[in-house]
mmCIF file of C-alpha atoms in Angstrom:
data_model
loop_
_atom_site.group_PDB
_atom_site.id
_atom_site.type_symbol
_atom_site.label_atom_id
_atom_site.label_comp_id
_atom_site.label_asym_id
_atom_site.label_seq_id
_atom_site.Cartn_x
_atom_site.Cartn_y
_atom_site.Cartn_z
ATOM 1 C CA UNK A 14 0.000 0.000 0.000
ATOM 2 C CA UNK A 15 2.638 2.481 1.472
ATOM 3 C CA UNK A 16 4.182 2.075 -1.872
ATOM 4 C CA UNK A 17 1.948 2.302 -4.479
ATOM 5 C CA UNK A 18 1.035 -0.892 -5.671
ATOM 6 C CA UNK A 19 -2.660 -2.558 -6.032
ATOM 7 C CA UNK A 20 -4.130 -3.811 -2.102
ATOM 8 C CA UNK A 21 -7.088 -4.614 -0.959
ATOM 9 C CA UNK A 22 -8.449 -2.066 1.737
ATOM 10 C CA UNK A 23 -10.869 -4.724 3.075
ATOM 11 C CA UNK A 24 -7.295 -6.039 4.426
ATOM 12 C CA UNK A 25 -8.059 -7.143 8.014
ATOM 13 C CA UNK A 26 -5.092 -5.810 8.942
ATOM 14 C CA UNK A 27 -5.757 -2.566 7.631
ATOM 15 C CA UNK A 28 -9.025 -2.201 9.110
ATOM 16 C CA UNK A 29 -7.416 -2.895 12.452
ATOM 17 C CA UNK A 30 -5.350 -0.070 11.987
ATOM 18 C CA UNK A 31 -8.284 2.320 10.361
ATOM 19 C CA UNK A 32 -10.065 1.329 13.774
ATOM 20 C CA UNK A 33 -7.423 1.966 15.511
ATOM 21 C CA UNK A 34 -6.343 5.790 14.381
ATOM 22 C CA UNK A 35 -10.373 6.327 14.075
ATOM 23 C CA UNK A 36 -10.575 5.690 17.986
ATOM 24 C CA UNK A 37 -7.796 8.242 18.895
ATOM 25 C CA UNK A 38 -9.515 11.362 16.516
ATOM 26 C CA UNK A 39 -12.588 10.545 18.414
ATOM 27 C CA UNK A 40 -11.125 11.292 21.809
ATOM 28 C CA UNK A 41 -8.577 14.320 19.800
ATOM 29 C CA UNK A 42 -11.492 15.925 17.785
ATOM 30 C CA UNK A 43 -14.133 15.826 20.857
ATOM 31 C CA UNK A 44 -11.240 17.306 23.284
ATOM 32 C CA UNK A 45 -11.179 21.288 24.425
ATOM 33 C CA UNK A 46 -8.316 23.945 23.775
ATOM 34 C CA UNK A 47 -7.649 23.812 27.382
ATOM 35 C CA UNK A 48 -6.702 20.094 26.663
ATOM 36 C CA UNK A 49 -3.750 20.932 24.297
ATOM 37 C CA UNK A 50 -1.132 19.483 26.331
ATOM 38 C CA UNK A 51 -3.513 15.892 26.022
ATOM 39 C CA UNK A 52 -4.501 16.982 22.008
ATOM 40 C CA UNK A 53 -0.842 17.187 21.163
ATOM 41 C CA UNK A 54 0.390 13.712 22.799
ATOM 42 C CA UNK A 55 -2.273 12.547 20.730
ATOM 43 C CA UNK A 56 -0.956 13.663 17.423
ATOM 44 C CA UNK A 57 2.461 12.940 18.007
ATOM 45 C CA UNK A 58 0.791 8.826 18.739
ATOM 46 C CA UNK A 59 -0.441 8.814 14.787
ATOM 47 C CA UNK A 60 1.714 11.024 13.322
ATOM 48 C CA UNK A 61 5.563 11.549 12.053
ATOM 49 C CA UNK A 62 6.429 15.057 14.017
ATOM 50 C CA UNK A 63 9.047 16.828 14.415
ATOM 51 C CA UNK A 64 9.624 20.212 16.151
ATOM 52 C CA UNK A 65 6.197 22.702 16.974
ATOM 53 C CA UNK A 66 2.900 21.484 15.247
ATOM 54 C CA UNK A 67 -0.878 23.285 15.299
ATOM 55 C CA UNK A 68 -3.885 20.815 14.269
ATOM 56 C CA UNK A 69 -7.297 22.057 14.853
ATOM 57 C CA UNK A 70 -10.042 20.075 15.605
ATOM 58 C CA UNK A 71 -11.829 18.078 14.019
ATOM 59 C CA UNK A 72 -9.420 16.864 11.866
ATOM 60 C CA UNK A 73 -9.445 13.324 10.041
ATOM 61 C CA UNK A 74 -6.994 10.292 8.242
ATOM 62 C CA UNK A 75 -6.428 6.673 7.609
ATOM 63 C CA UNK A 76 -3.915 5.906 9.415
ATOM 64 C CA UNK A 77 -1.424 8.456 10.646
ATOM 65 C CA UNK A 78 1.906 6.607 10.228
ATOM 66 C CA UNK A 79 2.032 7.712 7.059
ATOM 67 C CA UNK A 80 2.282 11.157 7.732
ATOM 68 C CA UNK A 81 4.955 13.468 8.111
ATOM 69 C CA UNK A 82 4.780 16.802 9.635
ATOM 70 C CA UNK A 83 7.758 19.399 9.891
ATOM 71 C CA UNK A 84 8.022 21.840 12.412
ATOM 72 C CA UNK A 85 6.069 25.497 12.837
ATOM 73 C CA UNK A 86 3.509 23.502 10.428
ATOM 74 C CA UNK A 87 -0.348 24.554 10.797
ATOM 75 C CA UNK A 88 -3.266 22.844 9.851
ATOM 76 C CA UNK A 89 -6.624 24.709 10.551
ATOM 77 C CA UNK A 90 -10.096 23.172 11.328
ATOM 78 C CA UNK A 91 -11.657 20.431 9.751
ATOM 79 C CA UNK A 92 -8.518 19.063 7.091
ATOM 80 C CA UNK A 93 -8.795 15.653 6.075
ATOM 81 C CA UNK A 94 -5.886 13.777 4.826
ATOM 82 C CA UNK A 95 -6.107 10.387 3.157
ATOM 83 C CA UNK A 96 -2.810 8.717 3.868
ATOM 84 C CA UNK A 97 -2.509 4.950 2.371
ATOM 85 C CA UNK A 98 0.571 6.414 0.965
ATOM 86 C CA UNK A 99 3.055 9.049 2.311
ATOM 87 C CA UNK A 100 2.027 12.910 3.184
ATOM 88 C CA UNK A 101 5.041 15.057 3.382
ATOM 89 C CA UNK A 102 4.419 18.320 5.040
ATOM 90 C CA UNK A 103 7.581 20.067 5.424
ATOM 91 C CA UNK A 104 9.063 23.116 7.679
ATOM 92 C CA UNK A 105 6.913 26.221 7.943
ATOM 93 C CA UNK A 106 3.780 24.979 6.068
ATOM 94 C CA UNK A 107 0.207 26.741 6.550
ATOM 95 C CA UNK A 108 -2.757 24.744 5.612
ATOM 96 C CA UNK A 109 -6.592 26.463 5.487
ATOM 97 C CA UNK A 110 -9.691 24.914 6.651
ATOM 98 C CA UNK A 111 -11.260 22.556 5.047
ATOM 99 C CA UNK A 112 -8.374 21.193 3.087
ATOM 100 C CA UNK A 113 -8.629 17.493 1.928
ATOM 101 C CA UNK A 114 -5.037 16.128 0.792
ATOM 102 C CA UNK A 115 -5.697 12.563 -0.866
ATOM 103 C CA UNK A 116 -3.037 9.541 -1.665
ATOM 104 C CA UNK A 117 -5.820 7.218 -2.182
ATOM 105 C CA UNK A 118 -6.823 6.421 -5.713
ATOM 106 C CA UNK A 119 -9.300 4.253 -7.399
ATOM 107 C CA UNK A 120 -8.487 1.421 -10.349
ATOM 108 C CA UNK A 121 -11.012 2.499 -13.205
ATOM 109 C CA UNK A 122 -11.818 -1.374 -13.568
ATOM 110 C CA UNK A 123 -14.943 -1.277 -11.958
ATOM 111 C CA UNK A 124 -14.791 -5.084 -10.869
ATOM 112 C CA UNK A 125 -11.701 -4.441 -9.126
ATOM 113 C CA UNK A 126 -13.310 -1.113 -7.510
ATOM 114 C CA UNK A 127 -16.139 -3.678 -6.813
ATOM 115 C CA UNK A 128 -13.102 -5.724 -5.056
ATOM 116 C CA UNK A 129 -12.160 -3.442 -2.921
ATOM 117 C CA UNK A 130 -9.200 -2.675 -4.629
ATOM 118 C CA UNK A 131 -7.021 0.203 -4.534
ATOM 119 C CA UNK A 132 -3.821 2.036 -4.737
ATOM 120 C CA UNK A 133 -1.919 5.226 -3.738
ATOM 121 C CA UNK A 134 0.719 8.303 -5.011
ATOM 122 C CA UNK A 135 2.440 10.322 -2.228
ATOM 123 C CA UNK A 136 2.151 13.897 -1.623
ATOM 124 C CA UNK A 137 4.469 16.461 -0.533
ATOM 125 C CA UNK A 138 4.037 19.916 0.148
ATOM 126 C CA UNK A 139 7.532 22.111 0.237
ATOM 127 C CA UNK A 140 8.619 24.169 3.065
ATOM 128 C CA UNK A 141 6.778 27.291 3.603
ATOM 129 C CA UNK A 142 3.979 26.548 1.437
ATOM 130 C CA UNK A 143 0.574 28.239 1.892
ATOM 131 C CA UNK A 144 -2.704 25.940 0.954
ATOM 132 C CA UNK A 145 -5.546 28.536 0.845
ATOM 133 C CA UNK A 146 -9.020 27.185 2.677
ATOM 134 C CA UNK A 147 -10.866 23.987 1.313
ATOM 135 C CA UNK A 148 -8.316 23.196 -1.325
ATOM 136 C CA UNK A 149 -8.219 20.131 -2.475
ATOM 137 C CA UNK A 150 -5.064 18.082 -3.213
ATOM 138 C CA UNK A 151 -4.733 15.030 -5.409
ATOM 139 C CA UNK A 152 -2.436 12.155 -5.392
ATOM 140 C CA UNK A 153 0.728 12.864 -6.637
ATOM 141 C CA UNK A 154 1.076 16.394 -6.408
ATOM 142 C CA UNK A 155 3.743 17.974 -5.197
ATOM 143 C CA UNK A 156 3.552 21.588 -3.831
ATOM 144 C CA UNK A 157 6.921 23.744 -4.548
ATOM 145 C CA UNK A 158 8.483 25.736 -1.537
ATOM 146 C CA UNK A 159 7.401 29.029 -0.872
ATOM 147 C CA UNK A 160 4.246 28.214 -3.295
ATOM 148 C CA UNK A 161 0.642 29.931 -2.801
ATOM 149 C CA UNK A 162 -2.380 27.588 -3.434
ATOM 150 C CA UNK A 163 -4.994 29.552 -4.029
ATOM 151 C CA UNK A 164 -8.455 28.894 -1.547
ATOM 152 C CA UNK A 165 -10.925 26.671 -3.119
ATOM 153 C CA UNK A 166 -8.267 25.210 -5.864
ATOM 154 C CA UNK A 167 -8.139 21.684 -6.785
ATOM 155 C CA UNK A 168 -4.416 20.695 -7.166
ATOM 156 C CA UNK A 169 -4.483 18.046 -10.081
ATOM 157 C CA UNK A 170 -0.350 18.218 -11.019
ATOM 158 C CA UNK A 171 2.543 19.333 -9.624
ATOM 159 C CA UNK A 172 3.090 23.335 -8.989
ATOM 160 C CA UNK A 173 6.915 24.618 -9.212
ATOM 161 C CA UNK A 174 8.503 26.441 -6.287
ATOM 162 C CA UNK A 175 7.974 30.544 -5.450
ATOM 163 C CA UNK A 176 4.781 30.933 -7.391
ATOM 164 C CA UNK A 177 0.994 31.460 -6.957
ATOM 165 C CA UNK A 178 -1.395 29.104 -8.251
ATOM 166 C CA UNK A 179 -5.715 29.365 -8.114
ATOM 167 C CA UNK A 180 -8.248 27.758 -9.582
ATOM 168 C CA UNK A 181 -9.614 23.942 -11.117
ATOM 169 C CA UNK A 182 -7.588 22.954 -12.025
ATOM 170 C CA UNK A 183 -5.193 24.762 -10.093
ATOM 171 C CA UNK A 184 -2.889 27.202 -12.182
ATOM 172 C CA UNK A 185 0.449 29.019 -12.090
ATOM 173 C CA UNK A 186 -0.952 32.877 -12.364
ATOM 174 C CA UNK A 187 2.157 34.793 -10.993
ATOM 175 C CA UNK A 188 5.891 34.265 -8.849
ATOM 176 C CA UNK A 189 5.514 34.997 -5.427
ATOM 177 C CA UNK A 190 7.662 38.227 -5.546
ATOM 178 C CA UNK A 191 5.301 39.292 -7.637
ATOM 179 C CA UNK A 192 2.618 40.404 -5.475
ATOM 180 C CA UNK A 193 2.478 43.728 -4.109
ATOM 181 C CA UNK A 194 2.707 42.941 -0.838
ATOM 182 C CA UNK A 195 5.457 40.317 -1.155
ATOM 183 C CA UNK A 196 9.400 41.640 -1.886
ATOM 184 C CA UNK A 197 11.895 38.676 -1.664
ATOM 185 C CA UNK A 198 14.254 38.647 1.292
ATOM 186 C CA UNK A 199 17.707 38.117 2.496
#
């Protein structure tokens, strides 16, 4: 699964560990702010961490394991990643609400969809990217550093570092220095 190839998600195994992950973002997305402390041990159970993290509740995935958050990362309410392959969110990364980020695809033979059948492409998103509220990410996509997704974009192919893409599909429009109230630094 982790790698790509065909599996079956009916995979006792795999529900065990669906179950599993399901159980702890019950207790993490029905716990209070003043439970941070509790919230965070939570996260750092399912997922890869390293450094200073922000996930608000609710949020939602498959399994956990399978993602990898850098530090000063933020993820705001209600993002749902679909992890059956690897999520790579590096250093300094801000992430709307409402973003879904999805390694899981589908075959397109429908008896093998019937089957239960499926596969996965990773997804990484570059240090000090910016996903702009319920954007949607698709498998395989890779988000260049210092890139602008655009809120409400659906993110069908890779987008190149330092630039700022909108729209669905999602587009390069512009570079990032190119804004007006964006000057590159030293």
């Amino acid at each position: 699964m982790i790698d790509g190839e065909l599996y079956n998600a009916r995979n006792p195994k795999l529900v065990l560990e669906r179950d599993h992950t399901a159980s702890v973002l019950q207790k993490y997305n029905s716990s209070t702010f003043h439970e941070i402390n509790m919230q965070h041990k939570l996260m750092k159970k399912l997922l890869n961490t390293s450094g200073n993290f922000w996930i608000k509740p609710p949020f939602h995935c498959d399994y956990g394991y399978n993602i990898t958050i850098g530090k000063e990362v933020m993820l705001n309410y209600g993002c749902t990643l679909l992890d059956v392959c690897p999520i790579i969110i590096e250093d300094y990364v801000l992430i709307g609400p409402s973003t879904q980020i999805y390694t899981a695809c589908h075959p397109i033979d429908p008896k093998q969809r019937k089957d239960g059948i499926e596969f996965g492409k990773p997804v990484t998103i570059k240090k000090n990217a910016w996903i702009g509220g319920n954007s949607v990410i698709l498998p395989g996509v890779t988000i260049g550093e210092n890139s602008v997704i655009g809120a409400g974009s659906v993110v069908t192919k890779s987008i190149p570092d330092n630039v700022v893409a909108v729209g669905n599909p999602c587009k390069v429009i512009k570079s990032v220095y190119e804004s007006e109230n964006s000057k590159p630094t030293e």
